[in-house]
């Protein structure tokens, strides 16, 4: 059925639901989630390969990820309004066709600037996929399972993509270098497009979602969020106080979002219901997501970054990524059957305990630590993160549905913004912490290296002697020994800095637990007060 036909006819009745059809739509949801997740994670997991392919620096290739995230953060909000006004079928077709075109265009790209532009378009084109993954998972599930099993499995595909990208990347790069990563994205996009054509969804009633004020407010939101996203993505690489354009982007983003808020507060039908978003329950939900995503950044920014600093590549960490992949799947599957709003505090408590314990275990690393020594801690952190998100979403969505469907768009906005901003804050904050602590530890290590110390002299001689076969001059060997000693000092400083970061995450997890207990206490006091007031009346 085409978009025009969809517009002319009423929505079709849902097909009879059976186990086979539920499984088929569930697999479609998984493919759509993997397509969305791998689209960005295949790039972020292989930035070193991108440097070699494009002949660029670390800072330059980071624009590939920043461009994708900048457009993806707010595109889902715009596309939700497009879907509401023009139909679900057209929403899916346009998004996936654009995704296929962008994936194919990557094969024709040979310079970094064109690739960055395509990644920005890919971020926009990939925005429908996360929504479609949810809709396909929920389509034929019984009503009693939609907010439990449906939410958990609807998130599964995009979350599995994070470790899966690092599992498959080494072999893909070995077979066909950079463009084999693009081939995976193209193949998944074509599969997703075929599934959308073969497995139709029941289109909800169309409503008028756009008005004239949207022509002003939506660009303000999109550009403002994009500027802030770029700052958070690139700030620690160009460094926050060194590049003046970072300050200009931040000021511009804050200014545009301020104007957006002023406009939205005075609209009868705002894009985002800011009055509702500032209620106690929604602020708690948004804050919990941001903090949770912040501490979960320890997996990519922390553990993976730590081993990359020691010189390890993805192929040397494959077993660790397989374990995190299995732990992710196990977490989402296990929480699906206990994922009820009343169980959320208990699930969150277990999740934070596991994340905190895993981070504390990793805070005792040395330069001799290897991936097999962190298998248990990685499984704990991954499983804890996997059970946290579905329970938070189930509780919050149940609250939204109680307050009325008119707040659903605002809920989607706060959910996506909290997820993305939390991840960006986590990577930026933890990465900056490592940089600052490395400088601190480097100063202390260098100050302790006294040339009158016999052990320091012996180490210099050993490093210099290791170059004897290629350097005949004793002075050059001595200088090379000093350089090698400096490299070792820097490596040890980074190890200490990463240990500090892991301790911060462990302490933050304990702090979140305290806030969780405080929230539960306040909720019970409010419930008791309401009950007493009702009895008195």
Coordinates of C-alpha atoms in Angstrom, one line a residue:
X1 CA 0.0 0.0 0.0
X2 CA 1.5 3.3 -1.0
X3 CA 1.4 6.5 1.0
X4 CA -1.3 7.9 -1.2
X5 CA -3.5 4.9 -0.8
X6 CA -2.9 5.0 2.9
X7 CA -4.2 8.5 3.0
X8 CA -7.3 7.6 1.1
X9 CA -8.4 4.5 3.1
X10 CA -9.1 4.0 6.8
X11 CA -6.5 2.1 8.8
X12 CA -6.6 -1.7 8.2
X13 CA -7.8 -4.0 10.9
X14 CA -4.9 -5.8 12.6
X15 CA -4.1 -9.3 11.3
X16 CA -4.9 -12.2 13.6
X17 CA -2.0 -12.5 16.1
X18 CA -0.5 -15.9 16.6
X19 CA 2.9 -17.1 18.0
X20 CA 4.4 -17.2 14.5
X21 CA 3.3 -13.7 13.6
X22 CA 4.5 -12.4 17.0
X23 CA 7.9 -14.0 16.4
X24 CA 8.1 -12.6 12.8
X25 CA 7.4 -9.1 14.0
X26 CA 9.8 -9.5 16.9
X27 CA 12.6 -10.5 14.5
X28 CA 11.7 -7.4 12.4
X29 CA 12.0 -5.3 15.5
X30 CA 15.4 -6.8 16.2
X31 CA 16.7 -6.1 12.7
X32 CA 15.4 -2.5 12.8
X33 CA 17.1 -1.9 16.2
X34 CA 20.4 -3.4 15.0
X35 CA 20.2 -1.3 11.8
X36 CA 19.8 1.9 13.9
X37 CA 22.5 0.9 16.5
X38 CA 25.1 -0.4 14.1
X39 CA 24.8 2.7 11.8
X40 CA 26.6 4.8 14.4
X41 CA 28.5 2.2 16.5
X42 CA 30.3 0.8 13.5
X43 CA 31.9 4.2 13.1
X44 CA 32.6 5.0 16.8
X45 CA 34.1 1.5 17.3
X46 CA 36.6 2.0 14.4
X47 CA 37.8 5.6 14.6
X48 CA 41.4 4.4 14.3
X49 CA 40.6 2.7 11.0
X50 CA 38.8 5.9 9.9
X51 CA 42.0 7.8 10.6
X52 CA 43.9 5.5 8.2
X53 CA 41.2 5.5 5.6
X54 CA 40.8 9.3 5.4
X55 CA 44.3 10.3 6.5
X56 CA 42.9 12.4 9.4
X57 CA 43.7 13.1 13.0
X58 CA 41.7 11.9 16.0
X59 CA 40.0 15.2 16.3
X60 CA 39.0 15.3 12.7
X61 CA 37.5 11.8 12.5
X62 CA 35.5 12.5 15.7
X63 CA 33.3 14.7 13.5
X64 CA 31.9 11.5 11.9
X65 CA 30.3 10.5 15.2
X66 CA 29.4 14.1 16.3
X67 CA 27.7 14.8 13.0
X68 CA 25.5 11.7 13.3
X69 CA 24.6 12.4 16.9
X70 CA 23.8 16.1 16.3
X71 CA 21.1 15.4 13.8
X72 CA 19.8 12.2 15.4
X73 CA 19.1 13.7 18.8
X74 CA 16.2 15.8 17.7
X75 CA 15.2 14.2 14.4
X76 CA 12.9 11.7 16.1
X77 CA 10.8 14.4 17.6
X78 CA 10.3 16.0 14.1
X79 CA 9.6 12.6 12.5
X80 CA 7.0 11.8 15.2
X81 CA 5.1 14.8 14.1
X82 CA 5.5 13.8 10.4
X83 CA 4.2 10.4 11.3
X84 CA 1.2 11.7 13.2
X85 CA 0.1 14.1 10.4
X86 CA 1.0 12.2 7.2
X87 CA 0.8 8.5 8.2
X88 CA 2.9 5.7 9.5
X89 CA 3.5 4.1 6.2
X90 CA 4.9 7.2 4.6
X91 CA 6.9 7.8 7.7
X92 CA 8.6 4.4 7.4
X93 CA 9.1 4.5 3.7
X94 CA 10.8 7.9 3.5
X95 CA 13.1 7.3 6.4
X96 CA 14.3 3.9 5.2
X97 CA 14.6 4.9 1.6
X98 CA 16.8 7.8 2.7
X99 CA 18.8 5.4 4.9
X100 CA 19.5 3.1 1.9
X101 CA 20.5 6.1 -0.3
X102 CA 22.9 7.4 2.3
X103 CA 24.4 4.0 3.0
X104 CA 25.0 3.5 -0.8
X105 CA 26.5 7.0 -1.0
X106 CA 29.2 6.1 1.5
X107 CA 30.8 3.8 -1.2
X108 CA 31.3 6.9 -3.3
X109 CA 33.0 8.9 -0.6
X110 CA 36.7 9.3 -0.4
X111 CA 37.2 12.5 1.6
X112 CA 36.4 13.3 5.2
X113 CA 34.3 16.4 4.6
X114 CA 31.9 14.4 2.4
X115 CA 31.8 11.6 4.9
X116 CA 30.9 14.0 7.7
X117 CA 28.0 15.4 5.6
X118 CA 26.7 11.9 4.9
X119 CA 26.9 11.0 8.6
X120 CA 24.8 14.0 9.4
X121 CA 22.2 12.9 6.9
X122 CA 22.4 9.3 8.2
X123 CA 21.7 10.5 11.7
X124 CA 18.5 12.1 10.5
X125 CA 17.6 9.1 8.3
X126 CA 18.2 6.6 11.1
X127 CA 15.9 8.4 13.5
X128 CA 12.7 6.5 12.5
X129 CA 14.3 3.1 13.2
X130 CA 14.3 3.2 17.0
X131 CA 10.6 4.1 16.9
X132 CA 9.8 1.4 14.3
X133 CA 11.6 -1.2 16.4
X134 CA 9.3 -0.4 19.3
X135 CA 6.2 -0.4 17.1
X136 CA 7.0 -3.7 15.5
X137 CA 7.7 -5.4 18.9
X138 CA 4.4 -4.1 20.3
X139 CA 2.2 -4.7 17.2
X140 CA 1.0 -8.2 18.0
X141 CA 1.8 -8.6 21.7
X142 CA -1.1 -9.1 24.1
X143 CA -1.9 -5.9 25.9
X144 CA -0.7 -7.2 29.3
X145 CA 2.8 -7.7 27.8
X146 CA 3.3 -4.4 26.0
X147 CA 4.7 -2.4 28.9
X148 CA 6.9 -5.3 30.1
X149 CA 8.2 -7.8 27.5
X150 CA 7.4 -5.3 24.7
X151 CA 9.5 -2.5 26.1
X152 CA 12.4 -4.7 27.0
X153 CA 12.6 -6.5 23.7
X154 CA 11.9 -3.3 21.7
X155 CA 15.2 -1.8 23.2
X156 CA 17.2 -5.0 22.7
X157 CA 18.3 -4.6 19.1
X158 CA 19.8 -1.1 19.5
X159 CA 21.6 -2.1 22.7
X160 CA 23.0 -5.3 21.3
X161 CA 24.6 -3.2 18.5
X162 CA 27.1 -1.6 20.9
X163 CA 29.2 -4.7 21.6
X164 CA 28.2 -6.4 18.3
X165 CA 29.9 -3.6 16.3
X166 CA 33.2 -4.3 18.1
X167 CA 32.8 -8.1 17.6
X168 CA 32.3 -8.0 13.9
X169 CA 34.6 -5.0 13.0
X170 CA 38.0 -6.7 13.0
X171 CA 36.9 -9.4 10.5
X172 CA 35.2 -6.8 8.3
X173 CA 38.2 -4.6 8.2
X174 CA 40.5 -7.6 7.5
X175 CA 38.3 -8.7 4.5
X176 CA 37.7 -5.3 2.8
X177 CA 39.0 -2.4 4.8
X178 CA 36.7 0.6 5.6
X179 CA 34.0 0.0 2.9
X180 CA 33.0 -3.3 4.3
X181 CA 31.6 -1.5 7.3
X182 CA 29.5 0.6 4.9
X183 CA 28.4 -2.7 3.2
X184 CA 26.9 -4.0 6.5
X185 CA 25.0 -0.7 7.0
X186 CA 23.6 -0.9 3.4
X187 CA 22.7 -4.6 3.8
X188 CA 20.8 -4.0 7.0
X189 CA 19.1 -0.9 5.6
X190 CA 17.8 -3.0 2.6
X191 CA 16.6 -5.7 5.0
X192 CA 14.8 -3.2 7.1
X193 CA 13.1 -1.6 4.1
X194 CA 12.0 -5.1 2.9
X195 CA 10.6 -6.0 6.3
X196 CA 8.6 -2.7 6.4
X197 CA 7.1 -3.5 3.0
X198 CA 6.3 -7.1 3.8
X199 CA 5.1 -6.7 7.3
X200 CA 2.7 -3.7 7.5
X201 CA 1.8 -2.0 10.7
X202 CA -1.6 -0.8 11.7
X203 CA -1.6 3.0 11.1
X204 CA -3.0 5.1 14.0
X205 CA -5.5 7.8 13.2
X206 CA -3.9 10.9 11.7
X207 CA -4.0 14.2 13.5
X208 CA -2.9 17.7 12.6
X209 CA 0.5 17.9 14.3
X210 CA 2.0 21.0 12.6
X211 CA 1.1 24.6 12.7
X212 CA 2.7 27.9 11.6
X213 CA 4.6 28.4 14.8
X214 CA 6.4 25.1 14.3
X215 CA 8.3 26.7 11.4
X216 CA 10.0 28.9 14.0
X217 CA 10.2 26.6 17.1
X218 CA 11.3 23.4 15.5
X219 CA 14.4 24.9 13.8
X220 CA 15.3 26.6 17.1
X221 CA 15.1 23.2 18.9
X222 CA 17.0 21.3 16.2
X223 CA 19.8 23.7 15.7
X224 CA 20.1 24.5 19.4
X225 CA 20.4 20.8 20.4
X226 CA 22.8 20.2 17.5
X227 CA 25.1 22.9 18.7
X228 CA 25.2 21.6 22.3
X229 CA 25.6 18.0 21.0
X230 CA 28.7 19.1 19.0
X231 CA 30.2 20.8 22.0
X232 CA 29.6 17.7 24.2
X233 CA 30.9 15.3 21.5
X234 CA 34.1 17.3 20.7
X235 CA 34.9 19.3 23.8
X236 CA 37.3 16.9 25.3
X237 CA 39.2 16.4 22.1
X238 CA 39.7 20.1 21.2
X239 CA 39.6 20.8 24.9
X240 CA 37.0 23.0 26.5
X241 CA 39.0 26.2 27.0
X242 CA 41.3 26.0 24.1
X243 CA 39.0 26.2 21.1
X244 CA 37.0 29.5 21.0
X245 CA 34.4 28.0 18.6
X246 CA 33.3 25.6 21.3
X247 CA 32.2 28.6 23.4
X248 CA 30.4 30.1 20.5
X249 CA 28.6 26.9 19.8
X250 CA 27.6 26.5 23.4
X251 CA 26.4 30.1 23.7
X252 CA 24.5 29.8 20.4
X253 CA 22.9 26.5 21.5
X254 CA 21.8 27.9 24.9
X255 CA 20.5 31.0 23.3
X256 CA 18.4 29.2 20.7
X257 CA 17.0 26.8 23.2
X258 CA 16.1 29.7 25.5
X259 CA 14.1 31.3 22.7
X260 CA 12.5 28.0 22.0
X261 CA 11.4 27.7 25.7
X262 CA 10.0 31.2 25.7
X263 CA 7.9 30.4 22.6
X264 CA 6.7 27.0 23.8
X265 CA 5.6 28.4 27.2
X266 CA 3.2 30.7 25.4
X267 CA 1.7 28.3 22.9
X268 CA -1.7 26.6 23.2
X269 CA -0.3 23.4 21.5
X270 CA 3.4 23.3 22.3
X271 CA 5.8 20.9 20.6
X272 CA 7.0 19.9 24.1
X273 CA 4.8 20.4 27.2
X274 CA 7.3 22.2 29.4
X275 CA 4.9 22.6 32.3
X276 CA 4.4 18.8 32.4
X277 CA 8.1 18.1 32.0
X278 CA 8.9 20.1 35.1
X279 CA 6.6 18.0 37.3
X280 CA 8.3 16.0 40.1
X281 CA 7.9 12.5 38.6
X282 CA 9.2 13.5 35.1
X283 CA 12.2 15.3 36.5
X284 CA 13.0 12.2 38.6
X285 CA 12.7 10.1 35.4
X286 CA 14.8 12.4 33.3
X287 CA 17.4 12.7 36.0
X288 CA 17.6 9.0 36.6
X289 CA 18.2 8.3 32.9
X290 CA 20.9 11.0 32.6
X291 CA 22.7 9.7 35.6
X292 CA 22.4 6.1 34.5
X293 CA 23.7 6.8 31.0
X294 CA 26.5 8.8 32.6
X295 CA 27.8 5.9 34.7
X296 CA 27.3 3.4 31.9
X297 CA 29.7 5.4 29.7
X298 CA 32.3 3.6 31.8
X299 CA 32.1 0.7 29.4
X300 CA 33.2 2.6 26.2
X301 CA 35.0 5.6 27.6
X302 CA 36.4 3.6 30.5
X303 CA 37.2 0.0 29.9
X304 CA 37.7 0.1 26.1
X305 CA 39.6 3.4 26.4
X306 CA 41.8 1.9 29.0
X307 CA 42.8 -1.1 26.9
X308 CA 43.3 1.1 23.8
X309 CA 45.7 3.3 25.8
X310 CA 47.7 0.1 26.6
X311 CA 47.8 -0.6 22.8
X312 CA 45.1 -3.3 22.5
X313 CA 42.8 -3.3 19.5
X314 CA 39.2 -4.6 19.0
X315 CA 40.4 -8.1 17.9
X316 CA 42.3 -8.5 21.1
X317 CA 39.2 -7.8 23.2
X318 CA 36.7 -9.9 21.1
X319 CA 36.0 -12.4 23.9
X320 CA 35.2 -9.5 26.3
X321 CA 32.8 -8.0 23.8
X322 CA 31.1 -11.4 23.3
X323 CA 30.5 -11.6 27.0
X324 CA 29.1 -8.1 27.1
X325 CA 26.9 -9.0 24.2
X326 CA 25.5 -12.1 26.0
X327 CA 25.2 -10.1 29.3
X328 CA 23.2 -7.4 27.4
X329 CA 20.8 -10.0 26.0
X330 CA 20.5 -11.8 29.3
X331 CA 19.7 -8.6 31.1
X332 CA 16.9 -7.5 28.7
X333 CA 15.4 -11.0 28.6
X334 CA 15.4 -11.6 32.3
X335 CA 14.1 -8.1 33.3
X336 CA 11.2 -8.5 30.7
X337 CA 9.3 -10.9 32.9
X338 CA 9.6 -8.8 36.1
X339 CA 9.4 -5.4 34.5
X340 CA 6.4 -3.9 36.3
X341 CA 6.2 -0.3 37.5
X342 CA 6.0 -1.4 41.2
X343 CA 9.2 -3.4 40.8
X344 CA 11.2 -0.5 39.4
X345 CA 12.9 0.6 42.7
X346 CA 14.1 -3.0 43.4
X347 CA 15.4 -3.5 39.9
X348 CA 17.2 -0.1 39.9
X349 CA 18.8 -1.0 43.3
X350 CA 20.1 -4.3 41.9
X351 CA 21.3 -2.5 38.7
X352 CA 23.3 0.2 40.6
X353 CA 24.8 -2.3 43.0
X354 CA 26.1 -4.3 40.0
X355 CA 27.4 -1.3 38.2
X356 CA 29.1 0.1 41.3
X357 CA 30.7 -3.3 42.2
X358 CA 31.9 -3.8 38.6
X359 CA 33.4 -0.3 38.5
X360 CA 35.1 -0.8 41.9
X361 CA 36.6 -4.1 40.7
X362 CA 38.1 -2.4 37.6
X363 CA 39.6 0.5 39.7
X364 CA 42.5 -1.8 40.7
X365 CA 44.0 -2.2 37.2
X366 CA 47.7 -2.0 36.3
X367 CA 49.6 -1.7 33.1
X368 CA 49.7 -5.5 33.0
X369 CA 45.9 -5.9 33.2
X370 CA 44.4 -7.7 30.2
X371 CA 40.8 -8.2 29.1
X372 CA 40.4 -11.7 30.6
X373 CA 40.9 -10.1 34.1
X374 CA 37.8 -7.8 33.7
X375 CA 35.3 -10.4 32.3
X376 CA 33.4 -10.6 35.6
X377 CA 33.3 -6.8 36.2
X378 CA 32.2 -6.1 32.6
X379 CA 29.4 -8.7 32.8
X380 CA 28.2 -7.0 36.1
X381 CA 28.2 -3.5 34.6
X382 CA 26.6 -4.6 31.4
X383 CA 23.9 -6.7 33.1
X384 CA 23.2 -3.8 35.5
X385 CA 22.8 -1.4 32.7
X386 CA 20.5 -3.8 30.7
X387 CA 18.0 -4.2 33.5
X388 CA 18.0 -0.5 34.5
X389 CA 16.7 1.1 31.2
X390 CA 13.6 -1.1 30.5
X391 CA 12.3 -0.7 34.1
X392 CA 12.8 3.0 34.1
X393 CA 10.9 3.3 30.8
X394 CA 8.1 1.0 31.9
X395 CA 7.5 3.0 35.1
X396 CA 7.6 6.3 33.3
X397 CA 5.4 5.3 30.3
X398 CA 2.8 3.9 32.7
X399 CA 2.8 7.3 34.4
X400 CA 2.4 9.1 31.1
X401 CA -0.5 7.0 30.0
X402 CA -2.3 7.7 33.3
X403 CA -1.9 11.4 32.7
X404 CA -3.2 11.2 29.2
X405 CA -2.0 10.5 25.7
X406 CA -1.6 14.2 24.9
X407 CA 1.7 14.1 26.8
X408 CA 3.1 11.2 24.7
X409 CA 5.1 13.4 22.4
X410 CA 6.6 15.3 25.3
X411 CA 7.5 11.9 26.9
X412 CA 9.3 10.8 23.8
X413 CA 11.2 14.1 23.8
X414 CA 12.4 13.8 27.4
X415 CA 13.2 10.1 27.0
X416 CA 15.4 10.5 23.8
X417 CA 17.0 13.7 25.1
X418 CA 17.8 12.2 28.5
X419 CA 19.3 9.1 26.8
X420 CA 21.4 11.0 24.3
X421 CA 22.5 13.8 26.7
X422 CA 23.3 11.3 29.4
X423 CA 25.5 9.4 27.1
X424 CA 27.2 12.5 25.8
X425 CA 27.7 13.9 29.3
X426 CA 29.1 10.5 30.4
X427 CA 31.6 10.3 27.6
X428 CA 32.6 14.0 27.9
X429 CA 32.8 14.0 31.7
X430 CA 34.6 10.8 32.2
X431 CA 36.9 11.4 29.3
X432 CA 37.8 14.8 30.6
X433 CA 38.3 13.4 34.1
X434 CA 40.9 10.9 32.7
X435 CA 42.7 13.7 30.9
X436 CA 42.9 15.9 34.0
X437 CA 44.0 13.1 36.3
X438 CA 46.6 11.9 33.8
X439 CA 48.2 15.4 33.9
X440 CA 48.1 15.3 37.7
X441 CA 49.7 11.8 37.9
X442 CA 52.3 12.6 35.2
X443 CA 53.5 15.6 37.2
X444 CA 54.0 13.4 40.3
X445 CA 55.7 10.6 38.4
X446 CA 58.1 13.0 36.6
X447 CA 58.9 14.8 39.8
X448 CA 59.9 11.4 41.3
X449 CA 62.3 10.6 38.5
X450 CA 65.6 11.8 39.9
X451 CA 68.7 11.1 37.7
X452 CA 70.7 10.6 40.9
X453 CA 68.5 7.6 41.7
X454 CA 70.4 4.4 40.8
X455 CA 67.2 2.6 39.7
X456 CA 66.3 5.5 37.3
X457 CA 69.8 5.4 35.8
X458 CA 69.6 1.6 35.4
X459 CA 66.2 1.9 33.7
X460 CA 67.6 4.5 31.3
X461 CA 70.5 2.3 30.4
X462 CA 68.3 -0.7 29.8
X463 CA 66.0 1.3 27.5
X464 CA 69.1 2.7 25.7
X465 CA 70.6 -0.7 25.3
X466 CA 67.5 -2.0 23.6
X467 CA 68.3 0.4 20.7
X468 CA 71.9 -0.7 20.4
X469 CA 71.3 -2.6 17.1
X470 CA 69.9 0.4 15.3
X471 CA 71.8 3.3 17.1
X472 CA 75.5 3.2 17.3
X473 CA 76.0 6.6 19.0
X474 CA 75.9 6.3 22.8
X475 CA 74.4 9.8 23.2
X476 CA 71.6 9.0 20.8
X477 CA 70.9 5.8 22.7
X478 CA 70.8 7.7 26.0
X479 CA 68.3 10.2 24.5
X480 CA 66.2 7.4 23.1
X481 CA 66.2 5.8 26.6
X482 CA 64.9 9.0 28.1
X483 CA 62.1 9.2 25.5
X484 CA 61.1 5.6 26.3
X485 CA 61.1 6.2 30.0
X486 CA 58.9 9.2 29.4
X487 CA 56.4 7.1 27.4
X488 CA 56.3 4.5 30.2
X489 CA 55.7 7.3 32.7
X490 CA 52.8 8.6 30.6
X491 CA 51.3 5.1 30.3
X492 CA 51.4 4.6 34.1
X493 CA 49.8 8.0 34.6
X494 CA 47.0 7.0 32.3
X495 CA 46.5 3.8 34.2
X496 CA 46.2 5.7 37.5
X497 CA 43.8 8.2 35.8
X498 CA 41.5 5.4 34.6
X499 CA 41.5 3.9 38.1
X500 CA 40.4 7.3 39.4
X501 CA 37.6 7.3 36.9
X502 CA 36.4 3.8 37.8
X503 CA 36.4 4.9 41.5
X504 CA 34.3 8.0 40.6
X505 CA 31.8 5.8 38.8
X506 CA 31.6 3.4 41.8
X507 CA 31.0 6.3 44.2
X508 CA 28.5 7.8 41.8
X509 CA 26.6 4.5 41.9
X510 CA 26.4 4.6 45.7
X511 CA 25.2 8.2 45.5
X512 CA 22.5 7.1 43.0
X513 CA 21.4 4.4 45.4
X514 CA 21.1 7.0 48.2
X515 CA 19.0 9.2 46.0
X516 CA 16.8 6.2 45.0
X517 CA 16.1 5.3 48.6
X518 CA 15.3 9.0 49.3
X519 CA 12.9 9.0 46.3
X520 CA 11.1 5.9 47.5
X521 CA 10.8 7.4 51.0
X522 CA 9.3 10.6 49.6
X523 CA 6.9 8.6 47.4
X524 CA 5.7 6.7 50.4
X525 CA 5.3 9.8 52.5
X526 CA 3.3 11.5 49.7
X527 CA 1.1 8.4 49.3
X528 CA 0.4 8.3 53.1
X529 CA -0.4 12.0 53.1
X530 CA -2.8 11.5 50.2
X531 CA -4.4 8.5 51.9
X532 CA -4.8 10.4 55.2
X533 CA -6.3 13.4 53.4
X534 CA -8.8 11.1 51.6
X535 CA -9.8 9.5 54.9
X536 CA -10.3 12.9 56.5
X537 CA -12.5 14.0 53.7

